[in-house]
Short mmCIF file of C-alpha atoms and ligand atoms in Angstrom, two decimals:
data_model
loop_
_atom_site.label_atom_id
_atom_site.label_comp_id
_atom_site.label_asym_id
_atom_site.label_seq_id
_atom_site.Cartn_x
_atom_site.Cartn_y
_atom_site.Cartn_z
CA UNK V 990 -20.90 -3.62 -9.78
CA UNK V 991 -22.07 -6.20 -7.15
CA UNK V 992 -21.62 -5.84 -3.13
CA UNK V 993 -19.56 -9.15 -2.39
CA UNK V 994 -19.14 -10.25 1.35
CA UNK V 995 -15.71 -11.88 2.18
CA UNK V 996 -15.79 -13.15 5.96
CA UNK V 997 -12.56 -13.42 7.42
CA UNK V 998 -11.34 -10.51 5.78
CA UNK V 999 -8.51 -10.39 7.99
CA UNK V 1000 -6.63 -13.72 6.82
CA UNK V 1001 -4.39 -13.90 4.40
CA UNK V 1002 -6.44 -14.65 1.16
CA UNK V 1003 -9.76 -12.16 2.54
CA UNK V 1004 -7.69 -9.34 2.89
CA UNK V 1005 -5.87 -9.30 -0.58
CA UNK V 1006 -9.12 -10.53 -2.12
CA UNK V 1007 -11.12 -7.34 -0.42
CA UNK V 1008 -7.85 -5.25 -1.44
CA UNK V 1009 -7.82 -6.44 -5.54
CA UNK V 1010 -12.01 -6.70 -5.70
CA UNK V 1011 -12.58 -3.46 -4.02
CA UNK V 1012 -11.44 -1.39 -7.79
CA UNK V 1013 -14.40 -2.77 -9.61
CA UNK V 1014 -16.90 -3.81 -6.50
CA UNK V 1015 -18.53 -3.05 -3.27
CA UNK V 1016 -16.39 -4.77 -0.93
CA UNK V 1017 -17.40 -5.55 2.77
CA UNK V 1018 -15.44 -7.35 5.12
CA UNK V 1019 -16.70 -9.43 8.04
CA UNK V 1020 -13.74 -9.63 11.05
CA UNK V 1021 -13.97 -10.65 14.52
CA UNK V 1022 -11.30 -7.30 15.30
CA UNK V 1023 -8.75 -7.14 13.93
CA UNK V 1024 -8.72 -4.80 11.07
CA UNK V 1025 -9.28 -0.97 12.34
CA UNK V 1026 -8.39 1.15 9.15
CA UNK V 1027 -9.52 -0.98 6.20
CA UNK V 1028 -9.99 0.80 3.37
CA UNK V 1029 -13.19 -0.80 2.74
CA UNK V 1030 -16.17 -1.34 5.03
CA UNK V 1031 -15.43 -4.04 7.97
CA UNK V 1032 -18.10 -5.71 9.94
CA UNK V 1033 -17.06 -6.64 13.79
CA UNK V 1034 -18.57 -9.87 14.55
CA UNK V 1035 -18.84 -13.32 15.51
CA UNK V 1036 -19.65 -15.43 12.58
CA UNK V 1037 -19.92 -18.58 14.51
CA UNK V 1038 -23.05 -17.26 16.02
CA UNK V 1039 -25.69 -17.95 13.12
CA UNK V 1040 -27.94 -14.94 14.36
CA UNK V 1041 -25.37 -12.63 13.81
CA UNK V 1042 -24.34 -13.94 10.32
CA UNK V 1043 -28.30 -14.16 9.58
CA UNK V 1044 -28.44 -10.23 10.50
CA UNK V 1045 -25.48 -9.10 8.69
CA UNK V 1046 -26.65 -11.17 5.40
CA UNK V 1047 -30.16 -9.22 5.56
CA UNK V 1048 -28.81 -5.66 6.06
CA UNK V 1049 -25.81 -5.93 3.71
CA UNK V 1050 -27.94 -7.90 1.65
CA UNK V 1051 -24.93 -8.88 -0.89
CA UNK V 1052 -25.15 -10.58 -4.15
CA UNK V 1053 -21.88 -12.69 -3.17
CA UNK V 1054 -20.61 -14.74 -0.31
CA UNK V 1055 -17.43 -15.48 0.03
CA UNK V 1056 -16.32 -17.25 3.08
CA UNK V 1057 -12.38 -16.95 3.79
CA UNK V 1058 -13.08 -18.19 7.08
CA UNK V 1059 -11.00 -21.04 8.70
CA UNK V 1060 -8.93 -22.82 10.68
CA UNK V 1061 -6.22 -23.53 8.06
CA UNK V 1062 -3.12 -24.20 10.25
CA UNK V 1063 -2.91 -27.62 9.47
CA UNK V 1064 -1.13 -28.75 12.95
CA UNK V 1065 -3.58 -26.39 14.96
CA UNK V 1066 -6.08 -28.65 13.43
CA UNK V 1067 -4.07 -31.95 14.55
CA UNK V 1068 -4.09 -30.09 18.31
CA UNK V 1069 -8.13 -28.98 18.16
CA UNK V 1070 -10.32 -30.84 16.07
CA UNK V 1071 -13.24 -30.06 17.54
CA UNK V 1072 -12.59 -26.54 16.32
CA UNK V 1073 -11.54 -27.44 13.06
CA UNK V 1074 -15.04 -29.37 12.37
CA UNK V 1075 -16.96 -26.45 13.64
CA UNK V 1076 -15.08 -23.51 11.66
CA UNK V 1077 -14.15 -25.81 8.66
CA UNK V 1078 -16.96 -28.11 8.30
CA UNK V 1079 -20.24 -26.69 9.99
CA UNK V 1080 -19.57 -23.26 9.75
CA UNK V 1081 -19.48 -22.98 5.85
CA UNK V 1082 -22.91 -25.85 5.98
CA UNK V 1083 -24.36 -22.87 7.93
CA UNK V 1084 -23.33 -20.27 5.74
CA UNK V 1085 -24.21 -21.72 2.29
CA UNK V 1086 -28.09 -22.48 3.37
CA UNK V 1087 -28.15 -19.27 4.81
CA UNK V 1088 -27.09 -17.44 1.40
CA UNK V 1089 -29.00 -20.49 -0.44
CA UNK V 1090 -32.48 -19.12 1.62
CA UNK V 1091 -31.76 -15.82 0.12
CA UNK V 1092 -30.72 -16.06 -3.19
CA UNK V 1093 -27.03 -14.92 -2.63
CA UNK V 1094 -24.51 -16.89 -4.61
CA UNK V 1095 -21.91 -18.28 -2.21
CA UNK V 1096 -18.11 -19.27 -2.70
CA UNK V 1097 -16.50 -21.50 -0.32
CA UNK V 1098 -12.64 -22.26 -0.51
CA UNK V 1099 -11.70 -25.84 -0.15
CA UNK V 1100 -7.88 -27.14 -0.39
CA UNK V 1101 -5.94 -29.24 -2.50
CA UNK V 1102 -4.76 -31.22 -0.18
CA UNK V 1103 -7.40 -33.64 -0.01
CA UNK V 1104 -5.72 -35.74 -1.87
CA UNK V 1105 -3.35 -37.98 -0.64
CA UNK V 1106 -0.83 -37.12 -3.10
CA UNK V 1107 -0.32 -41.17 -4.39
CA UNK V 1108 -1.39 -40.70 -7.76
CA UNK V 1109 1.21 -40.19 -10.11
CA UNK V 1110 0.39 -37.20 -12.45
CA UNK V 1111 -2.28 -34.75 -11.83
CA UNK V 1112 -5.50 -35.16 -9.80
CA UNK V 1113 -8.11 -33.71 -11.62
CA UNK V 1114 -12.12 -32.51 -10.13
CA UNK V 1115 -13.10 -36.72 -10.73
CA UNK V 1116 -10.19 -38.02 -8.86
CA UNK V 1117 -11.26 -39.42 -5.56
CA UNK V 1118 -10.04 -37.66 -2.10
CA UNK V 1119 -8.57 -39.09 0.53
CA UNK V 1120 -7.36 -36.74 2.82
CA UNK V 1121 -4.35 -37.39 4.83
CA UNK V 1122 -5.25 -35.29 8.24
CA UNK V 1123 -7.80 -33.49 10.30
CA UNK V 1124 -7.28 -30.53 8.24
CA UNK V 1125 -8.05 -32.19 5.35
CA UNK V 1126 -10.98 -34.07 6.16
CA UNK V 1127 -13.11 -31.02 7.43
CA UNK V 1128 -12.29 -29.34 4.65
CA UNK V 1129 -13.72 -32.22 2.31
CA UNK V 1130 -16.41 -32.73 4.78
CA UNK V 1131 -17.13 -28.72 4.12
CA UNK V 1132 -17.10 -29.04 0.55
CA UNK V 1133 -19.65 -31.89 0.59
CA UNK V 1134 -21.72 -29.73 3.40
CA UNK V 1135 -21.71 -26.87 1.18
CA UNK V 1136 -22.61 -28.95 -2.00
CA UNK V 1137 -26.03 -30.23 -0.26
CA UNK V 1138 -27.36 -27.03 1.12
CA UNK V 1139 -26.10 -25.28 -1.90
CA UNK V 1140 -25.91 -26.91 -4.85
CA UNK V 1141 -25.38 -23.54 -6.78
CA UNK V 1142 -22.01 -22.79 -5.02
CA UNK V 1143 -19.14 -22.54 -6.36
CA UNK V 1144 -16.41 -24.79 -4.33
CA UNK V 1145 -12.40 -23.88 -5.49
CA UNK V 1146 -9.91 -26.39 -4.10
CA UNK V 1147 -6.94 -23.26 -4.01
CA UNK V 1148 -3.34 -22.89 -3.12
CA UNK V 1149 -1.86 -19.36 -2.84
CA UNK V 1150 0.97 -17.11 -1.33
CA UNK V 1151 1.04 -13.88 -0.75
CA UNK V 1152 1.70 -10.87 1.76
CA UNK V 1153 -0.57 -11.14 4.74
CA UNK V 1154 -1.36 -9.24 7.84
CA UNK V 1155 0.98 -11.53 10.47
CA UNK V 1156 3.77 -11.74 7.76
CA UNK V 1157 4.07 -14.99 8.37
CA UNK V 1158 1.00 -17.23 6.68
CA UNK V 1159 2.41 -18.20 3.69
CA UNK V 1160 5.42 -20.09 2.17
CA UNK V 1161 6.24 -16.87 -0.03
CA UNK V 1162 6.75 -14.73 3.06
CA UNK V 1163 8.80 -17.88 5.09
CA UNK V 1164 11.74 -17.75 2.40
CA UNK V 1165 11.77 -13.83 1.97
CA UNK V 1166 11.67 -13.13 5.83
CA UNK V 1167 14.07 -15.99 6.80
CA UNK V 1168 16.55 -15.67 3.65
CA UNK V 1169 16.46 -12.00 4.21
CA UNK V 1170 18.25 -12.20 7.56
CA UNK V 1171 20.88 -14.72 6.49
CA UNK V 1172 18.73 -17.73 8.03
CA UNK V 1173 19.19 -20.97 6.90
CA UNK V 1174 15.70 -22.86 6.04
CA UNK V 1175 14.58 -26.53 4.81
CA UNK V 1176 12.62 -26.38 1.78
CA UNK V 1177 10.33 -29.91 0.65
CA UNK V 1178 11.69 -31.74 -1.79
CA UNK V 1179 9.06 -34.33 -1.96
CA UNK V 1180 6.20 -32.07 -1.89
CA UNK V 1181 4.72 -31.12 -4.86
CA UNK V 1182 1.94 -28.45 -5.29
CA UNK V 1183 0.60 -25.75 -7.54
CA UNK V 1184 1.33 -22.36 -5.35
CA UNK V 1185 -0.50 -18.97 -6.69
CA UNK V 1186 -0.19 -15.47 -5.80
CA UNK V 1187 -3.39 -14.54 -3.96
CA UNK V 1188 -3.98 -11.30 -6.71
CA UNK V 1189 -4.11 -13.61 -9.49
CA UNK V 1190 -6.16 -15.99 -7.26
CA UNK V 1191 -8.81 -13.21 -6.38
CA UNK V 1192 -9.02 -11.94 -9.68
CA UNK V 1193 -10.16 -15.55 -10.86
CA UNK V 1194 -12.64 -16.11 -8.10
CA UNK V 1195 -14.37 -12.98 -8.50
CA UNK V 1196 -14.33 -13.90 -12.57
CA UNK V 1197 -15.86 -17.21 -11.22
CA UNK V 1198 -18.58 -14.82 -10.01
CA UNK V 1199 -18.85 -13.03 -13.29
CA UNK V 1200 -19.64 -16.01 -14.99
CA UNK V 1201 -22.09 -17.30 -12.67
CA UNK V 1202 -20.01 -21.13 -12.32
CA UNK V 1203 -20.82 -22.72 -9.99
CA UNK V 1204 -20.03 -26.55 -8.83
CA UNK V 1205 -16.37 -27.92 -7.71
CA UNK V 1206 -12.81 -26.35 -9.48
CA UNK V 1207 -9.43 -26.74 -9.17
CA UNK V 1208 -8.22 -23.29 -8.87
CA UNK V 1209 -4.36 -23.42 -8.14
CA UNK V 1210 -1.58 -22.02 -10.06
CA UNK V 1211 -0.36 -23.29 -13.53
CA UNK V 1212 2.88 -24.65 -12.79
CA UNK V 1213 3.33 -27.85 -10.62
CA UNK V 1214 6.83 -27.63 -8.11
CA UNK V 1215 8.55 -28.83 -5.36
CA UNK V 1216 8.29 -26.68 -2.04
CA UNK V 1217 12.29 -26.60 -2.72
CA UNK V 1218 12.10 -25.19 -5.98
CA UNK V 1219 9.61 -22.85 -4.72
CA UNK V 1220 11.97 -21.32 -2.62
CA UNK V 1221 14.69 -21.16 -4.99
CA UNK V 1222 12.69 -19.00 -7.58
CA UNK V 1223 11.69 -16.66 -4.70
CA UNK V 1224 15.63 -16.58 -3.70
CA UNK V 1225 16.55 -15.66 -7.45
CA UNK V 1226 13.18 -13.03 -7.48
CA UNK V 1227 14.50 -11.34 -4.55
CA UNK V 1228 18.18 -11.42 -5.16
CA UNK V 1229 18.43 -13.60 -2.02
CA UNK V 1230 21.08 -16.37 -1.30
CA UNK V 1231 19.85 -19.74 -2.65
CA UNK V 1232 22.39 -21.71 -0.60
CA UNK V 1233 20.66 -20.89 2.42
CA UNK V 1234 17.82 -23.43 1.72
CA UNK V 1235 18.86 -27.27 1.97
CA UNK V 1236 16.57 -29.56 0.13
CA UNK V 1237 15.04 -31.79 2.56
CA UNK V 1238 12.16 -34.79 2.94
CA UNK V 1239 8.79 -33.34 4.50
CA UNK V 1240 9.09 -36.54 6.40
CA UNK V 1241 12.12 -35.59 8.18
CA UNK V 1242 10.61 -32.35 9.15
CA UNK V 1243 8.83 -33.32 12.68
CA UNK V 1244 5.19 -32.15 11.70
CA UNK V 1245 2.84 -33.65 13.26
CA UNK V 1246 0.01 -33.42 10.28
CA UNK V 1247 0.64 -35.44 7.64
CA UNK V 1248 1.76 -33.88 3.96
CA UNK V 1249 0.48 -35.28 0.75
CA UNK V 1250 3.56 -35.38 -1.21
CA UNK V 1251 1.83 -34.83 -4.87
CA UNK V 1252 -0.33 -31.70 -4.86
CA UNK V 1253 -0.44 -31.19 -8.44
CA UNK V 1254 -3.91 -30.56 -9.66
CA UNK V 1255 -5.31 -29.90 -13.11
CA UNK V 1256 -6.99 -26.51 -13.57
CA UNK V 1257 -8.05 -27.43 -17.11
CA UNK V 1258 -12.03 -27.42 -16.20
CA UNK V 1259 -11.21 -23.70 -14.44
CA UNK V 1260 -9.58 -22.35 -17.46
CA UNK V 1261 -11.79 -24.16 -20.21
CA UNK V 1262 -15.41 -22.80 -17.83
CA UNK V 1263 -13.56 -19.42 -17.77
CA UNK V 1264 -12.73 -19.16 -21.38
CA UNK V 1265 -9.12 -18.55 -20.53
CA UNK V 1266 -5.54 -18.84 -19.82
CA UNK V 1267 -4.56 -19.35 -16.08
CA UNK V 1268 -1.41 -16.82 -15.32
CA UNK V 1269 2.17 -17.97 -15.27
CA UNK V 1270 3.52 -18.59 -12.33
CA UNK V 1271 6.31 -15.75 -13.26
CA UNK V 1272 3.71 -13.35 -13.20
CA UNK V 1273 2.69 -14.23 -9.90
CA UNK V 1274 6.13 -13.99 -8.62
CA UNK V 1275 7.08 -10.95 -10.51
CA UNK V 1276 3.72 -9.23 -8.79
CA UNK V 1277 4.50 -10.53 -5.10
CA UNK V 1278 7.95 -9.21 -5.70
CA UNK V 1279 6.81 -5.71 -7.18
CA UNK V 1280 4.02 -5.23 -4.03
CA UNK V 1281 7.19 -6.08 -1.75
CA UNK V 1282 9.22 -2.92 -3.83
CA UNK V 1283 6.27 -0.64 -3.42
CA UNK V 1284 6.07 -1.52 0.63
CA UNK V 1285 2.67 -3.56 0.06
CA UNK V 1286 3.81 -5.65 3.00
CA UNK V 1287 3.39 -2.36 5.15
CA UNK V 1288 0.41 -1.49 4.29
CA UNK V 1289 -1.55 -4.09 4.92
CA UNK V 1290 -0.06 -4.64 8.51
CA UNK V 1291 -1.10 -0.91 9.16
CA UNK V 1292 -4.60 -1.93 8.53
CA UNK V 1293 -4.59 -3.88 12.01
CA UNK V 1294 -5.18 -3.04 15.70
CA UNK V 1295 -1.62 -2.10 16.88
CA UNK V 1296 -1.69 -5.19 19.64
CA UNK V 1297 -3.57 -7.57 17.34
N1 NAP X 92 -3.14 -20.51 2.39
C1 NAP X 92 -3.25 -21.47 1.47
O1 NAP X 92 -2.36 -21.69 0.62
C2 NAP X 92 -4.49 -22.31 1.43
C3 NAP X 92 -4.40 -23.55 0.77
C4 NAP X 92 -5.53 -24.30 0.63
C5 NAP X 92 -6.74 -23.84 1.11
N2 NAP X 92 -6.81 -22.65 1.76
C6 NAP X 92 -8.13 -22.22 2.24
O2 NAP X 92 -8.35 -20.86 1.85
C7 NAP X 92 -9.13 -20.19 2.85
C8 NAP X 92 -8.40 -18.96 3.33
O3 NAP X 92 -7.14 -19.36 3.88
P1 NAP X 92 -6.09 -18.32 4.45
O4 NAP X 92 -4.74 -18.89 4.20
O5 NAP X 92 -6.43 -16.97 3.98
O6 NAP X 92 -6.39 -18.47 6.01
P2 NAP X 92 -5.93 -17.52 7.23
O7 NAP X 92 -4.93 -16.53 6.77
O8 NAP X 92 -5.58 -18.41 8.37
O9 NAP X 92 -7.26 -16.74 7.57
C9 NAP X 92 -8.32 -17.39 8.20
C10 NAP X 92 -9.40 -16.39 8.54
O10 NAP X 92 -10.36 -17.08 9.34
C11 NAP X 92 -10.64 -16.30 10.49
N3 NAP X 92 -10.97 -17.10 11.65
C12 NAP X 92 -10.21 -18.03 12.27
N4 NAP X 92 -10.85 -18.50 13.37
C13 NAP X 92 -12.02 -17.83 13.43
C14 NAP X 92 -13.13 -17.85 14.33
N5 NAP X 92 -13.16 -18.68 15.39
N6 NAP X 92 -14.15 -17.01 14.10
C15 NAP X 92 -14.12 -16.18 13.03
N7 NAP X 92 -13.12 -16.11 12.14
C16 NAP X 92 -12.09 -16.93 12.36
C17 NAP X 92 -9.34 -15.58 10.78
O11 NAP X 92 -9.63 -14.47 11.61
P3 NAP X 92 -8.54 -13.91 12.65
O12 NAP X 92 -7.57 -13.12 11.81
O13 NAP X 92 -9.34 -13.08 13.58
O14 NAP X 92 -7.89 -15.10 13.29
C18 NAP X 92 -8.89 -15.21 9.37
O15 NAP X 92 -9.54 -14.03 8.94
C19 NAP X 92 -9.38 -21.23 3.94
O16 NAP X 92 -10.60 -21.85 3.70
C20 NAP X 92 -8.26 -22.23 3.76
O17 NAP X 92 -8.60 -23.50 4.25
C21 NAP X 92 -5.70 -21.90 1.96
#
């Protein structure tokens, strides 16, 4: 059993990861106050202050790292880049020579969409990035932060859905929560990425862990879509109407970030290194679909302050 650290255990991916690693590990969180009734340990602090993150790291003293930490709205990023850079790029610098000074291995999530989606095919962990936004460019600026001051980290460019604390963070949750009360919705038909459910996402990273990788992986999900067919095979999962969601061009959707419109990234190095297959992306859904039968949704929303 090793203690593993996840800072911002409130977000969408650190509080499924903390919920799925907590069966087989010591699981502490790291939240600036949001969670209240975790059922696993949760650290209140401010880990943009390096004195407090130094302090935490020597009394938990963990054997993992891994930072969930960011600002990943990718227009919030457009509006505040100054904040993006310091959460996204120097932040996780900070982090991985911090847990490089000690010994602790660190994992730091980067995204796939530092590519600019031009190459036809797949992009595999060779292919160059050139990322399209702010978003995109602190988080490749991160990964190559993280790299030097930590050249035994372990970087995963991810993509993932799931249920999260605001209901709202990912693309799983838009077409269930807007579909469910009748709303009609756009869904990208020139966007094409590799979505996972964040279960079968945690369960690889801490794997990752297992293995001791470390180094730069793809780790998305196995089957490459449209954001449009996306939210038809939630539709059909949930017994929702599929006519409710009218193909449409990302271009024509008024973001101001720009979208990469080919997201589709080889996980062969992540599944060779791990000695394994990568899960369906029918598992995924039937999972995210069974948590939502069992009220999963529920219960991690209960974890928060009520006004948070
Ligand atoms: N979602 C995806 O599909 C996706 C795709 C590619 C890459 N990623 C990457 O995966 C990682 C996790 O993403 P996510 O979707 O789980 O993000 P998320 O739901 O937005 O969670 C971000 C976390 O960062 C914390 N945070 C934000 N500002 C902070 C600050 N100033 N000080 C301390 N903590 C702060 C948040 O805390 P509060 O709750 O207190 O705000 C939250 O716990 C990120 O590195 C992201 O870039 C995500």
């Amino acid at each position: 059993m090793a203690r593993i650290l996840i800072a911002g255990a409130s977000g969408l991916l650190g509080i499924n990861l903390a919920l799925e690693t907590m069966r087989e590990h010591e699981v502490v969180g790291v939240d600036r106050g949001k969670l209240q009734t975790a059922p696993f340990r949760v650290i209140k602090a401010d880990i943009l202050k390096t004195t407090e993150i130094d302090s935490i790291l020597d009394s938990i003293q963990p054997d993992w790292f891994i930072n969930c930490a960011a600002l990943a709205n990718l227009e919030k990023c457009e509006e505040d880049p100054i904040q993006a850079k310091m959460l996204t790029t120097d932040l996780p610098g900070e982090l991985a020579a911090a847990c490089a000074k000690r010994s602790i291995r660190f994992l730091h999530l980067s995204t796939d969409s530092i590519f600019d989606g031009t190459k036809e095919g797949f992009y595999t962990e060779e292919d160059e990035p050139n990322p399209p936004g702010i978003y995109s460019q602190t988080k490749l600026d991160g990964e190559k932060v993280v790299q030097q001051a930590n050249p035994q980290a372990i970087i995963a460019r991810v993509n993932f859905y799931g249920w999260s604390l605001g209901a709202k963070r990912s693309l799983g949750e838009f077409f269930v929560n807007n579909l469910s009360v009748g709303k009609n919705v756009n869904g990208f038909t020139d966007v094409i990425f590799c979505p996972m459910w964040v279960n079968h996402l945690s369960r690889l990273l801490v794997k990752m862990l297992e293995k001791d990788l470390h180094g730069l992986y793809h780790a998305v999900g196995a089957q490459p879509m449209n954001k449009y067919q996306f939210g038809l095979e939630v539709a059909r999962k949930f017994g929702l109407r599929e006519s409710l969601i009218a193909p449409q061009s990302v271009e024509s959707s008024g973001l101001t970030a720009k979208r990469s419109h080919n997201l589709w990234l080889s996980i062969h190095k992540l599944s060779t290194d791990l000695g394994g297959e990568i899960p369906a992306f029918s598992t995924g859904l039937d999972g995210f679909y069974t948590q939502f039968q069992q009220g999963y949704p529920q219960k991690i929303r209960s974890y928060q302050q009520p006004d948070a």
